[in-house]
PDB file of C-alpha atoms in Angstrom:
ATOM      1  CA  UNK A  25      -9.681   3.779   5.325  1.00 41.00           C
ATOM      2  CA  UNK A  26      -8.217   2.936   2.438  1.00 54.00           C
ATOM      3  CA  UNK A  27     -10.450   2.269  -0.538  1.00 86.00           C
ATOM      4  CA  UNK A  28     -10.215  -1.693  -1.856  1.00 95.00           C
ATOM      5  CA  UNK A  29      -8.902  -1.790  -5.266  1.00 98.00           C
ATOM      6  CA  UNK A  30     -10.568  -4.349  -8.074  1.00 98.00           C
ATOM      7  CA  UNK A  31      -9.172  -5.192 -11.398  1.00 98.00           C
ATOM      8  CA  UNK A  32     -12.016  -5.964 -13.723  1.00 98.00           C
ATOM      9  CA  UNK A  33     -11.921  -7.366 -17.658  1.00 98.00           C
ATOM     10  CA  UNK A  34     -13.143  -9.535 -20.088  1.00 98.00           C
ATOM     11  CA  UNK A  35     -13.527 -10.286 -23.570  1.00 98.00           C
ATOM     12  CA  UNK A  36     -16.180  -9.083 -26.200  1.00 98.00           C
ATOM     13  CA  UNK A  37     -18.482 -11.794 -25.092  1.00 97.00           C
ATOM     14  CA  UNK A  38     -18.304 -11.072 -21.234  1.00 98.00           C
ATOM     15  CA  UNK A  39     -18.704  -7.127 -22.277  1.00 98.00           C
ATOM     16  CA  UNK A  40     -22.418  -6.839 -21.347  1.00 97.00           C
ATOM     17  CA  UNK A  41     -22.192  -8.804 -17.914  1.00 98.00           C
ATOM     18  CA  UNK A  42     -18.657  -6.987 -17.278  1.00 98.00           C
ATOM     19  CA  UNK A  43     -20.571  -3.731 -17.663  1.00 98.00           C
ATOM     20  CA  UNK A  44     -23.230  -4.324 -15.463  1.00 98.00           C
ATOM     21  CA  UNK A  45     -20.798  -5.743 -12.495  1.00 98.00           C
ATOM     22  CA  UNK A  46     -18.594  -2.452 -13.284  1.00 98.00           C
ATOM     23  CA  UNK A  47     -21.246  -0.064 -12.743  1.00 98.00           C
ATOM     24  CA  UNK A  48     -22.288  -2.070  -9.328  1.00 97.00           C
ATOM     25  CA  UNK A  49     -18.845  -1.960  -8.083  1.00 97.00           C
ATOM     26  CA  UNK A  50     -18.051   1.386  -9.080  1.00 97.00           C
ATOM     27  CA  UNK A  51     -21.208   2.755  -7.285  1.00 96.00           C
ATOM     28  CA  UNK A  52     -20.475   0.762  -4.028  1.00 95.00           C
ATOM     29  CA  UNK A  53     -17.450   3.203  -3.728  1.00 95.00           C
ATOM     30  CA  UNK A  54     -14.530   0.465  -5.018  1.00 97.00           C
ATOM     31  CA  UNK A  55     -11.648   1.620  -7.134  1.00 97.00           C
ATOM     32  CA  UNK A  56     -11.710   0.143 -10.472  1.00 98.00           C
ATOM     33  CA  UNK A  57      -8.711  -0.647 -12.655  1.00 98.00           C
ATOM     34  CA  UNK A  58     -10.507  -1.490 -15.698  1.00 98.00           C
ATOM     35  CA  UNK A  59      -7.987  -3.478 -18.226  1.00 98.00           C
ATOM     36  CA  UNK A  60     -10.844  -3.655 -20.974  1.00 97.00           C
ATOM     37  CA  UNK A  61     -12.182  -4.581 -23.268  1.00 97.00           C
ATOM     38  CA  UNK A  62     -14.589  -1.980 -23.826  1.00 96.00           C
ATOM     39  CA  UNK A  63     -15.573  -3.270 -27.476  1.00 95.00           C
ATOM     40  CA  UNK A  64     -17.773  -5.835 -28.746  1.00 93.00           C
ATOM     41  CA  UNK A  65     -15.035  -6.209 -31.583  1.00 97.00           C
ATOM     42  CA  UNK A  66     -13.389 -10.218 -31.235  1.00 97.00           C
ATOM     43  CA  UNK A  67     -10.307 -10.067 -29.269  1.00 97.00           C
ATOM     44  CA  UNK A  68      -8.546 -13.148 -27.139  1.00 98.00           C
ATOM     45  CA  UNK A  69      -9.918 -13.496 -23.510  1.00 98.00           C
ATOM     46  CA  UNK A  70      -6.670 -14.577 -21.946  1.00 98.00           C
ATOM     47  CA  UNK A  71      -4.846 -10.957 -22.792  1.00 98.00           C
ATOM     48  CA  UNK A  72      -7.256  -9.667 -20.239  1.00 98.00           C
ATOM     49  CA  UNK A  73      -7.372 -12.419 -17.843  1.00 98.00           C
ATOM     50  CA  UNK A  74      -3.307 -11.833 -17.632  1.00 98.00           C
ATOM     51  CA  UNK A  75      -3.329  -8.366 -17.066  1.00 98.00           C
ATOM     52  CA  UNK A  76      -5.970  -8.747 -14.221  1.00 98.00           C
ATOM     53  CA  UNK A  77      -3.723 -11.598 -12.643  1.00 98.00           C
ATOM     54  CA  UNK A  78      -1.219  -9.191 -12.885  1.00 98.00           C
ATOM     55  CA  UNK A  79      -2.493  -6.624 -11.231  1.00 98.00           C
ATOM     56  CA  UNK A  80      -3.621  -8.902  -8.208  1.00 98.00           C
ATOM     57  CA  UNK A  81       0.206 -10.707  -8.372  1.00 96.00           C
ATOM     58  CA  UNK A  82       1.773  -7.174  -7.556  1.00 97.00           C
ATOM     59  CA  UNK A  83      -0.520  -6.334  -5.273  1.00 97.00           C
ATOM     60  CA  UNK A  84      -2.156  -3.300  -7.166  1.00 98.00           C
ATOM     61  CA  UNK A  85      -5.484  -4.738  -6.852  1.00 98.00           C
ATOM     62  CA  UNK A  86      -6.727  -6.888  -3.954  1.00 98.00           C
ATOM     63  CA  UNK A  87      -9.274  -8.395  -5.778  1.00 98.00           C
ATOM     64  CA  UNK A  88      -9.920  -9.419  -9.589  1.00 98.00           C
ATOM     65  CA  UNK A  89     -13.309  -9.929 -11.366  1.00 98.00           C
ATOM     66  CA  UNK A  90     -12.932 -11.463 -15.335  1.00 98.00           C
ATOM     67  CA  UNK A  91     -16.091 -12.333 -17.349  1.00 98.00           C
ATOM     68  CA  UNK A  92     -16.118 -14.138 -20.645  1.00 98.00           C
ATOM     69  CA  UNK A  93     -18.362 -16.447 -22.269  1.00 98.00           C
ATOM     70  CA  UNK A  94     -18.462 -19.490 -20.089  1.00 98.00           C
ATOM     71  CA  UNK A  95     -15.788 -17.670 -17.071  1.00 98.00           C
ATOM     72  CA  UNK A  96     -13.811 -21.360 -17.970  1.00 98.00           C
ATOM     73  CA  UNK A  97     -11.120 -19.768 -20.379  1.00 98.00           C
ATOM     74  CA  UNK A  98     -10.585 -16.530 -18.233  1.00 98.00           C
ATOM     75  CA  UNK A  99     -10.317 -18.962 -15.123  1.00 98.00           C
ATOM     76  CA  UNK A 100      -7.941 -21.028 -16.694  1.00 98.00           C
ATOM     77  CA  UNK A 101      -5.631 -18.347 -17.871  1.00 98.00           C
ATOM     78  CA  UNK A 102      -5.676 -16.476 -14.775  1.00 98.00           C
ATOM     79  CA  UNK A 103      -4.912 -19.554 -12.668  1.00 96.00           C
ATOM     80  CA  UNK A 104      -1.551 -19.684 -14.562  1.00 95.00           C
ATOM     81  CA  UNK A 105       0.045 -17.228 -12.321  1.00 96.00           C
ATOM     82  CA  UNK A 106       1.651 -17.735  -9.124  1.00 91.00           C
ATOM     83  CA  UNK A 107      -0.751 -16.891  -6.182  1.00 92.00           C
ATOM     84  CA  UNK A 108      -3.742 -16.676  -8.249  1.00 96.00           C
ATOM     85  CA  UNK A 109      -6.756 -18.592  -7.236  1.00 97.00           C
ATOM     86  CA  UNK A 110      -9.656 -17.587  -9.545  1.00 98.00           C
ATOM     87  CA  UNK A 111     -13.370 -19.377  -9.430  1.00 98.00           C
ATOM     88  CA  UNK A 112     -15.909 -19.543 -12.156  1.00 98.00           C
ATOM     89  CA  UNK A 113     -18.947 -18.739  -9.590  1.00 98.00           C
ATOM     90  CA  UNK A 114     -22.813 -19.250 -10.739  1.00 97.00           C
ATOM     91  CA  UNK A 115     -23.913 -18.715  -7.100  1.00 98.00           C
ATOM     92  CA  UNK A 116     -23.568 -16.658  -3.474  1.00 98.00           C
ATOM     93  CA  UNK A 117     -22.963 -19.814  -1.999  1.00 98.00           C
ATOM     94  CA  UNK A 118     -19.898 -20.765  -4.249  1.00 98.00           C
ATOM     95  CA  UNK A 119     -18.900 -17.236  -3.771  1.00 98.00           C
ATOM     96  CA  UNK A 120     -18.781 -17.587  -0.229  1.00 98.00           C
ATOM     97  CA  UNK A 121     -17.235 -20.818  -0.050  1.00 98.00           C
ATOM     98  CA  UNK A 122     -14.379 -20.285  -2.239  1.00 97.00           C
ATOM     99  CA  UNK A 123     -13.458 -16.907  -0.519  1.00 97.00           C
ATOM    100  CA  UNK A 124     -14.031 -18.651   3.388  1.00 96.00           C
ATOM    101  CA  UNK A 125     -12.218 -22.154   1.881  1.00 96.00           C
ATOM    102  CA  UNK A 126      -9.808 -21.358  -0.758  1.00 95.00           C
ATOM    103  CA  UNK A 127      -8.901 -17.758  -0.078  1.00 96.00           C
ATOM    104  CA  UNK A 128      -9.699 -16.915  -4.420  1.00 97.00           C
ATOM    105  CA  UNK A 129      -8.979 -13.529  -5.088  1.00 98.00           C
ATOM    106  CA  UNK A 130     -10.627 -13.620  -8.918  1.00 98.00           C
ATOM    107  CA  UNK A 131     -14.029 -14.502  -9.236  1.00 98.00           C
ATOM    108  CA  UNK A 132     -14.837 -15.237 -13.011  1.00 98.00           C
ATOM    109  CA  UNK A 133     -18.137 -15.031 -14.645  1.00 98.00           C
ATOM    110  CA  UNK A 134     -20.032 -16.126 -17.803  1.00 98.00           C
ATOM    111  CA  UNK A 135     -21.811 -13.754 -19.688  1.00 98.00           C
ATOM    112  CA  UNK A 136     -23.636 -16.831 -21.462  1.00 97.00           C
ATOM    113  CA  UNK A 137     -24.473 -18.792 -18.407  1.00 97.00           C
ATOM    114  CA  UNK A 138     -25.100 -16.593 -15.646  1.00 97.00           C
ATOM    115  CA  UNK A 139     -27.521 -13.625 -15.538  1.00 97.00           C
ATOM    116  CA  UNK A 140     -26.834 -10.311 -14.325  1.00 98.00           C
ATOM    117  CA  UNK A 141     -28.722 -10.719 -10.901  1.00 98.00           C
ATOM    118  CA  UNK A 142     -26.961 -14.092  -9.844  1.00 98.00           C
ATOM    119  CA  UNK A 143     -23.590 -12.624 -10.732  1.00 98.00           C
ATOM    120  CA  UNK A 144     -24.043  -9.621  -8.816  1.00 98.00           C
ATOM    121  CA  UNK A 145     -24.996 -11.636  -5.785  1.00 98.00           C
ATOM    122  CA  UNK A 146     -22.466 -13.793  -6.491  1.00 98.00           C
ATOM    123  CA  UNK A 147     -20.292 -10.979  -6.402  1.00 98.00           C
ATOM    124  CA  UNK A 148     -21.504  -9.135  -3.307  1.00 98.00           C
ATOM    125  CA  UNK A 149     -20.497 -12.422  -1.376  1.00 98.00           C
ATOM    126  CA  UNK A 150     -17.478 -12.965  -2.526  1.00 98.00           C
ATOM    127  CA  UNK A 151     -16.760  -9.251  -1.694  1.00 98.00           C
ATOM    128  CA  UNK A 152     -18.312  -9.413   1.783  1.00 97.00           C
ATOM    129  CA  UNK A 153     -16.686 -13.036   2.527  1.00 97.00           C
ATOM    130  CA  UNK A 154     -13.139 -13.544   4.715  1.00 96.00           C
ATOM    131  CA  UNK A 155     -10.829 -16.219   4.354  1.00 93.00           C
ATOM    132  CA  UNK A 156     -11.441 -18.546   7.252  1.00 85.00           C
ATOM    133  CA  UNK A 157      -7.936 -19.886   7.380  1.00 84.00           C
ATOM    134  CA  UNK A 158      -7.330 -22.878  10.044  1.00 85.00           C
ATOM    135  CA  UNK A 159      -7.501 -26.090   8.584  1.00 86.00           C
ATOM    136  CA  UNK A 160      -8.068 -24.327   5.080  1.00 91.00           C
ATOM    137  CA  UNK A 161      -4.483 -22.554   5.146  1.00 88.00           C
ATOM    138  CA  UNK A 162      -2.901 -25.909   5.237  1.00 87.00           C
ATOM    139  CA  UNK A 163      -5.019 -27.193   2.290  1.00 88.00           C
ATOM    140  CA  UNK A 164      -4.165 -23.652   0.907  1.00 86.00           C
ATOM    141  CA  UNK A 165      -0.710 -24.283   1.164  1.00 85.00           C
ATOM    142  CA  UNK A 166      -0.614 -27.426  -1.061  1.00 84.00           C
ATOM    143  CA  UNK A 167      -1.853 -25.359  -3.902  1.00 81.00           C
ATOM    144  CA  UNK A 168       1.160 -23.475  -4.293  1.00 75.00           C
ATOM    145  CA  UNK A 169       3.973 -24.582  -6.730  1.00 70.00           C
ATOM    146  CA  UNK A 170       5.996 -27.718  -5.108  1.00 65.00           C
ATOM    147  CA  UNK A 171       3.254 -27.841  -2.556  1.00 60.00           C
TER     148      UNK A 171
END
């Protein structure tokens, strides 16, 4: 069985939560591509969102995880990439539904809006849920450029 690879990144505001999520993923046996930041020095969140999105786009990682202050900025930046479906998550229910219905491939979190336990629960649900296909595949096709 191939080890699942996850690209992870975030800005300075997201670093504390990113570290918690990264540790959980490593302990669970996932292969990680850490694109940074690993410092509290101020950085620009789009730089890290684009790196994670590119890794998922290129097939280097199956999923991505992004963290900034609210999760919104990294979500917007990641969703500018073709084939990326990034979603800000605040609960396991949102995580399950966005995977099952939207085939989301990047989970975004806000370190200032979502605590570590909620984020961990959501991330676990995100990774454990399969895309349902069916009527959702038809809808997903309409999200593509010129869909």
